[in-house]
Coordinates of C-alpha atoms in Angstrom, one line a residue:
Chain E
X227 CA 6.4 -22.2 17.2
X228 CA 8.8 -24.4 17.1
X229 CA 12.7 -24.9 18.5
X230 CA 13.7 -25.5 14.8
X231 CA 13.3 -22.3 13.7
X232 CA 16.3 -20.2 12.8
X233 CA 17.3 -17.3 11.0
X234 CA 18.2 -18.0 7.5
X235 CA 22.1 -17.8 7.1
X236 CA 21.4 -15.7 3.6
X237 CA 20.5 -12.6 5.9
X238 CA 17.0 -12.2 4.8
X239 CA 14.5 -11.7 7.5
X240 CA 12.6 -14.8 6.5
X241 CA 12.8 -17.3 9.2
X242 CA 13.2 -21.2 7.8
X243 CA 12.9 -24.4 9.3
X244 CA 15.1 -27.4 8.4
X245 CA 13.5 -30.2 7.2
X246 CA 14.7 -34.5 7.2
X247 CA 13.0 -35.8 4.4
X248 CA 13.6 -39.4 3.4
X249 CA 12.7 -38.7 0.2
X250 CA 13.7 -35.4 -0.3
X251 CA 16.9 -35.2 2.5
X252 CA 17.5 -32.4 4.5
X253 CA 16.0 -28.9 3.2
X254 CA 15.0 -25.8 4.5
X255 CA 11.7 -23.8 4.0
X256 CA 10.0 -20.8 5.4
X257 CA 8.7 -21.5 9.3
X258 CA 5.4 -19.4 8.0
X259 CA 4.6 -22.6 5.6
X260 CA 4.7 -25.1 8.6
X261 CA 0.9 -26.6 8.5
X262 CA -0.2 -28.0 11.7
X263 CA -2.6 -30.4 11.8
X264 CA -3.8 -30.8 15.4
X265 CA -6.1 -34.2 15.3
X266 CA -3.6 -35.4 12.7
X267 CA -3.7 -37.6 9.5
X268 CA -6.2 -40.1 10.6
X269 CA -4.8 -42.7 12.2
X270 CA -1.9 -41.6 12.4
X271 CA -0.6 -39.5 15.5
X272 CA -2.1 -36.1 16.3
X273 CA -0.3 -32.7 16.1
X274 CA 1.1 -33.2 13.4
X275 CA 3.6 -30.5 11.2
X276 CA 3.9 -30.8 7.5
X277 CA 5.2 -28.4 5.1
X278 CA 3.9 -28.9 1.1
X279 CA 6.4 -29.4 -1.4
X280 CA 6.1 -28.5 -5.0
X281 CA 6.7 -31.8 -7.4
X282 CA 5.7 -31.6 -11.4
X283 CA 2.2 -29.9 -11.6
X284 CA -0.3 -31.5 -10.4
X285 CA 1.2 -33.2 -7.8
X286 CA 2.7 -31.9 -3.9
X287 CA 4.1 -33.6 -1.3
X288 CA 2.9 -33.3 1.9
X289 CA 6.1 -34.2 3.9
X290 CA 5.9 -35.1 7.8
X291 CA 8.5 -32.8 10.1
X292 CA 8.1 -35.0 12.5
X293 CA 8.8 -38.0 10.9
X294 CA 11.2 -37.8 7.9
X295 CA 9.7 -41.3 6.5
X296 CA 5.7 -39.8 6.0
X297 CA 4.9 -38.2 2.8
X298 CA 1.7 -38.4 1.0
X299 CA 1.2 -37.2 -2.6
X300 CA -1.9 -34.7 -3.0
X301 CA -2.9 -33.1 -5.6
X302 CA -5.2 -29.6 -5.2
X303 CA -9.1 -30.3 -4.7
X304 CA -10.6 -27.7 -7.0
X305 CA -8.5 -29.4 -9.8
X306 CA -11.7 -32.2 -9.7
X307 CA -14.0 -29.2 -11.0
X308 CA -17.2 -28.1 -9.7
X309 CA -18.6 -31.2 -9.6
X310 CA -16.4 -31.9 -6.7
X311 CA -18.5 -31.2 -3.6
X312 CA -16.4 -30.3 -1.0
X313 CA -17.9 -28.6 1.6
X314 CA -15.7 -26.3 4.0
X315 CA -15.6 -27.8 7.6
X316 CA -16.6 -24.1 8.8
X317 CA -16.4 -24.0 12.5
X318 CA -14.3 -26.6 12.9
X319 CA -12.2 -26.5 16.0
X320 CA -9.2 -27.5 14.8
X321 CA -8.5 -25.3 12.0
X322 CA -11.2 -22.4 13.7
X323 CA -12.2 -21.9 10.1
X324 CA -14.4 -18.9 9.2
X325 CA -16.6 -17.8 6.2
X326 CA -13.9 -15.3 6.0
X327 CA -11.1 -17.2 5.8
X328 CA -9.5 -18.9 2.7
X329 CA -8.4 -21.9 2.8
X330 CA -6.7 -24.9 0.3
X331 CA -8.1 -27.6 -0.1
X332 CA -5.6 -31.1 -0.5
X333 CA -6.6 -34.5 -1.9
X334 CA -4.9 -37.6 -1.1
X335 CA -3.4 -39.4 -4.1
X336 CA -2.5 -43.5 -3.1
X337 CA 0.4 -44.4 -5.8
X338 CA 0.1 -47.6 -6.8
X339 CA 2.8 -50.0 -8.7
X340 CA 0.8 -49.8 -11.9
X341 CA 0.1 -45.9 -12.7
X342 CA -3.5 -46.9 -14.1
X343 CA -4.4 -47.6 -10.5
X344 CA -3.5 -44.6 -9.0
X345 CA -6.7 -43.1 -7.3
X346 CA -7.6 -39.9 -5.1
X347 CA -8.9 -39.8 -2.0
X348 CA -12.6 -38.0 -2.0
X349 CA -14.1 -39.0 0.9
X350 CA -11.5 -37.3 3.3
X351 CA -9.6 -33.8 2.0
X352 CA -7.4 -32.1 4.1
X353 CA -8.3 -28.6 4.3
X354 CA -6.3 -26.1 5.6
X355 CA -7.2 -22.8 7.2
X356 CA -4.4 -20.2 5.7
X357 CA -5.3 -17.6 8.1
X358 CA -3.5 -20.1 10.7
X359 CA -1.8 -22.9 9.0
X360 CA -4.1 -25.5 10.7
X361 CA -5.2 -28.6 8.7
X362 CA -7.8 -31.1 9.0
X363 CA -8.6 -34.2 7.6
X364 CA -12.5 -34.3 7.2
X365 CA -14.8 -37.1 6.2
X366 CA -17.6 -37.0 4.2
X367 CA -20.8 -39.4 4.9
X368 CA -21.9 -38.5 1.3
X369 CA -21.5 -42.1 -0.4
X370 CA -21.0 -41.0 -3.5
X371 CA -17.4 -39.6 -2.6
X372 CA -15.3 -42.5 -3.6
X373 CA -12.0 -43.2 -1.3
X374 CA -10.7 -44.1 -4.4
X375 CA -11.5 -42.2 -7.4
X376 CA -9.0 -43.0 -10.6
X377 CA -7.2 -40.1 -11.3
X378 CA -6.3 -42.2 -14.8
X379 CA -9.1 -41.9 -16.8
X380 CA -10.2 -41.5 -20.6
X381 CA -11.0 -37.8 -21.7
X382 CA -14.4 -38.5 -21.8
X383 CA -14.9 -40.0 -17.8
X384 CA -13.1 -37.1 -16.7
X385 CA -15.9 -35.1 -18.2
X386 CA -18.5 -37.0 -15.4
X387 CA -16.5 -34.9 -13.2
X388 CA -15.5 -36.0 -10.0
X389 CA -18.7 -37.9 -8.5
X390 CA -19.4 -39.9 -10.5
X391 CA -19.5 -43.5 -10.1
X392 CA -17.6 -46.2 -8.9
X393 CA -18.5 -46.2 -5.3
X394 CA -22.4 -46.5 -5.8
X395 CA -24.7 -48.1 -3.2
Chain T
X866 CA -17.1 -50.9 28.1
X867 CA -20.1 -49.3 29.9
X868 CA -23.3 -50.8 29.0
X869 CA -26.7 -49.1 29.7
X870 CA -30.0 -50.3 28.4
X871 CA -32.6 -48.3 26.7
X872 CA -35.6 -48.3 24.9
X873 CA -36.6 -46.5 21.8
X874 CA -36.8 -42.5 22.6
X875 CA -34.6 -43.0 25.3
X876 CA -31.3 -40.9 25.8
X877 CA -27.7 -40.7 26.9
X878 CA -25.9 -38.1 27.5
X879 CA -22.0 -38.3 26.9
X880 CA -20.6 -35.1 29.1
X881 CA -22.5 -32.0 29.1
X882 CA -22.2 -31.6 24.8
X883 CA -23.5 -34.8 23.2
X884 CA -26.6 -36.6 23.8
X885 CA -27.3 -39.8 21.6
X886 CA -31.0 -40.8 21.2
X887 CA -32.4 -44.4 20.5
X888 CA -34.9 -43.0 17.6
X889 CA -36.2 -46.3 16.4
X890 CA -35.6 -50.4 16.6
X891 CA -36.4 -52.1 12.9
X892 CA -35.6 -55.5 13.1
X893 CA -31.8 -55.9 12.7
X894 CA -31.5 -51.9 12.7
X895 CA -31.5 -49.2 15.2
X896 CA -31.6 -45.9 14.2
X897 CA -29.7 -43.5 16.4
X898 CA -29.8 -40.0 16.9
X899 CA -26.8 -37.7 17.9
X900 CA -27.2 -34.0 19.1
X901 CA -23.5 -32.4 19.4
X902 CA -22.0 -29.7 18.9
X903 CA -21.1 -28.9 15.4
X904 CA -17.2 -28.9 16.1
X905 CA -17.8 -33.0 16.8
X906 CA -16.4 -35.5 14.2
X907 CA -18.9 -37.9 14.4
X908 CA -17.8 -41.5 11.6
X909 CA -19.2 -44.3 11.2
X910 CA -17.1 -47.0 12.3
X911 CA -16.5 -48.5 9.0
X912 CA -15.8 -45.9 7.4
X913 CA -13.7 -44.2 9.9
X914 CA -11.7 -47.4 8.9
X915 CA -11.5 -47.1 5.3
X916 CA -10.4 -43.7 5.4
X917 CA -7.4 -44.9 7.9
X918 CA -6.4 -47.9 5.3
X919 CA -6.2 -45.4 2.8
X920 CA -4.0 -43.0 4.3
X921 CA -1.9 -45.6 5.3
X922 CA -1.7 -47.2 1.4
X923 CA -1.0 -43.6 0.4
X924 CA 1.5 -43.1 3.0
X925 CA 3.5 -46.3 1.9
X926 CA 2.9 -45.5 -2.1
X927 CA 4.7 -42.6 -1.5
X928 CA 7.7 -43.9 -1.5
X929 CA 8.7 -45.1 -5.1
X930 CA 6.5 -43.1 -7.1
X931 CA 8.3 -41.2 -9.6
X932 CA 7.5 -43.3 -12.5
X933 CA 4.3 -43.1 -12.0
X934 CA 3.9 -39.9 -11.2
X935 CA 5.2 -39.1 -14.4
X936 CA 2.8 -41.2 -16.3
X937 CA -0.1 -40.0 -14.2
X938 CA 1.0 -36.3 -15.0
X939 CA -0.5 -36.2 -18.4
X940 CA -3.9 -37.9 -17.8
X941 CA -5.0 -35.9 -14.8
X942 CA -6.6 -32.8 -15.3
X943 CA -6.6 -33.2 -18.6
X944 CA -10.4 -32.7 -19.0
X945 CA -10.9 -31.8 -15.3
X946 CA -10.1 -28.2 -15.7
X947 CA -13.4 -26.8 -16.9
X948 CA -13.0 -24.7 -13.3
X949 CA -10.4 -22.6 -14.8
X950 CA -7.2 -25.0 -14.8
X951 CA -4.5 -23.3 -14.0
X952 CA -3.2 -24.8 -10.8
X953 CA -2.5 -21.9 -8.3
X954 CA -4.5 -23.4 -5.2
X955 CA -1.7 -25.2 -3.5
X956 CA 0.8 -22.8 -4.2
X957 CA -0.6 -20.9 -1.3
X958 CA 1.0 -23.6 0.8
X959 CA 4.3 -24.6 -0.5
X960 CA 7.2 -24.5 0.6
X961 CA 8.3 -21.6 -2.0
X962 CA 5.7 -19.9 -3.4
X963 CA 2.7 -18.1 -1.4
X964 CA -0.5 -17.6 -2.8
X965 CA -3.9 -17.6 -1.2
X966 CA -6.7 -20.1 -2.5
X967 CA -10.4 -19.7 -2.3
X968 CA -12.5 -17.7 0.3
X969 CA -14.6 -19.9 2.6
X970 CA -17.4 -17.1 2.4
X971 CA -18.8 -19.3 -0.8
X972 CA -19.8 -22.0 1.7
X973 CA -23.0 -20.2 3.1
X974 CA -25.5 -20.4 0.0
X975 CA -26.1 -23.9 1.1
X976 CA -26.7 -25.1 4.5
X977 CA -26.2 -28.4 5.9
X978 CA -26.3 -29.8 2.3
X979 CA -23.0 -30.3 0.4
X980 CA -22.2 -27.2 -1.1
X981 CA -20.7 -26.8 -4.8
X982 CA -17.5 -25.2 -5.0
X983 CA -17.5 -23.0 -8.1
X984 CA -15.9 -20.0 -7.3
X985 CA -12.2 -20.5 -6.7
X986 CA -11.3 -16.8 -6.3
X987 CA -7.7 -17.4 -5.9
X988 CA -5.5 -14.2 -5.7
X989 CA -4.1 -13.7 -8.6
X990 CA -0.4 -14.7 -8.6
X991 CA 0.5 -14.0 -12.6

């Protein structure tokens, strides 16, 4: 764990960490919410610490400790229904996840300038292993999982659920 | 970059773990075969590289988002929610609340294939 940690000051026994936030500035939440991701976001640098902060429902910010400039919007996976097939990277050696363990599963959201663009990231969730707080960033070779599915949609795309289309061979 | 030669049902080994086979030559195409161990991330290059774009397009969108945010809010998960809606699942990570998600268990109906998700047994948190 890390040098960061200290005692809260209210007297609780909950240990916090203090986090730099760009976007946020400086905040403190519990050291037991710190998610590690050990091969890190990819292409960006390994071992990794992140801690998930609320925003309005459905989005969270995933917001770098390590560097206060690195946040990425996600919203949860199982949001995108059933059709969503996002297969658990059991065994995986990062997070060491088990059939036993639970686990949240994160999409990546990309913001862009005109709302109507915005789109989520299928092809590569972040799951996380709650057991230990280790996340990975998977990849799926399915090509129907679209890097960029629109989140904005009419009632009746959403219905399609969350494979369809847009990123057909 | 090392350079070996080798015809079709021919083998490398890289280390003790991961052996990549030449399966078959079809013109412009080579099939390739890779045994590893399961805990191996194994991409193709390209799109290795589209997933690293897009993290770094999200990572840099992040930054002045609140408009849209706000606009996005009310179209997303609007008709998404037939898996039960309320949105607990991430709440077992943040910051200030702590509830668990779903149990991996679900995963081994399938194998190999993708697996549908449709039991998000969350822990209740209401």
């Amino acid at each position: 764990m890390s040098d960061e940690e200290k005692p809260s000051e209210e007297g609780d026994n909950i240990e916090t960490i203090t986090v730099q936030s760009t976007r946020f500035g400086e905040f403190e939440v519990p050291a037991d919410r710190v998610i590690t991701l050990p091969s890190g976001m990819i292409g960006f640098p390994p071992n990794q610490r992140f801690v998930m902060l609320d925003h309005k429902p459905p989005f969270s910010w995933l917001q770098s400790l390590e560097d206060s400039a690195l946040a990425f919007v996600v919203v949860d996976g199982f949001e995108f229904g059933e059709d969503y097939k996002a297969t658990p990277p059991i065994g995986d050696k990062d997070i060491d996840l088990t059939k036993e363990d639970e686990y949240a599963l994160l999409v990546i959201v990309t913001v862009r300038s005109d709302p109507q663009d915005t789109t989520a990231n299928l092809k590569a969730p972040i799951f996380v292993n709650l057991r230990n707080m280790q996340g990975v960033q998977v990849i799926y070779d399915n090509p129907q999982l679209s890097t960029r599915f629109p989140l904005w949609a009419s009632d009746e795309e959403n219905d399609e659920g969350a494979d369809s289309s847009e990123e057909k061979k | 970059m090392l350079i070996l030669t080798r015809k079709p049902g021919e083998s490398i080994y890289i280390g003790d773990r991961i052996k990549v086979t030449i399966v078959e030559i079809k013109g412009n195409q080579i099939r390739v075969g890779i045994d590893a161990p399961r805990d191996e991330r194994i991409y193709r290059e390209e799109i290795w590289l589209q997933i690293r774009e897009e993290n770094k397009q999200a990572a840099e969108a992040a930054f002045a988002t609140d408009d849209a945010l706000e606009g996005l809010r009310t179209s997303f998960g609007k008709g998404k929610s037939k898996g039960g809606g309320a949105k607990k699942g991430l709440a077992a990570l943040s910051g200030t609340i702590a509830k668990p998600v779903a149990p991996a268990k679900k995963s081994e109906s399938s194998e190999g294939g993708p697996t549908v998700i449709k039991r998000r047994k969350r822990k209740k948190d209401e």
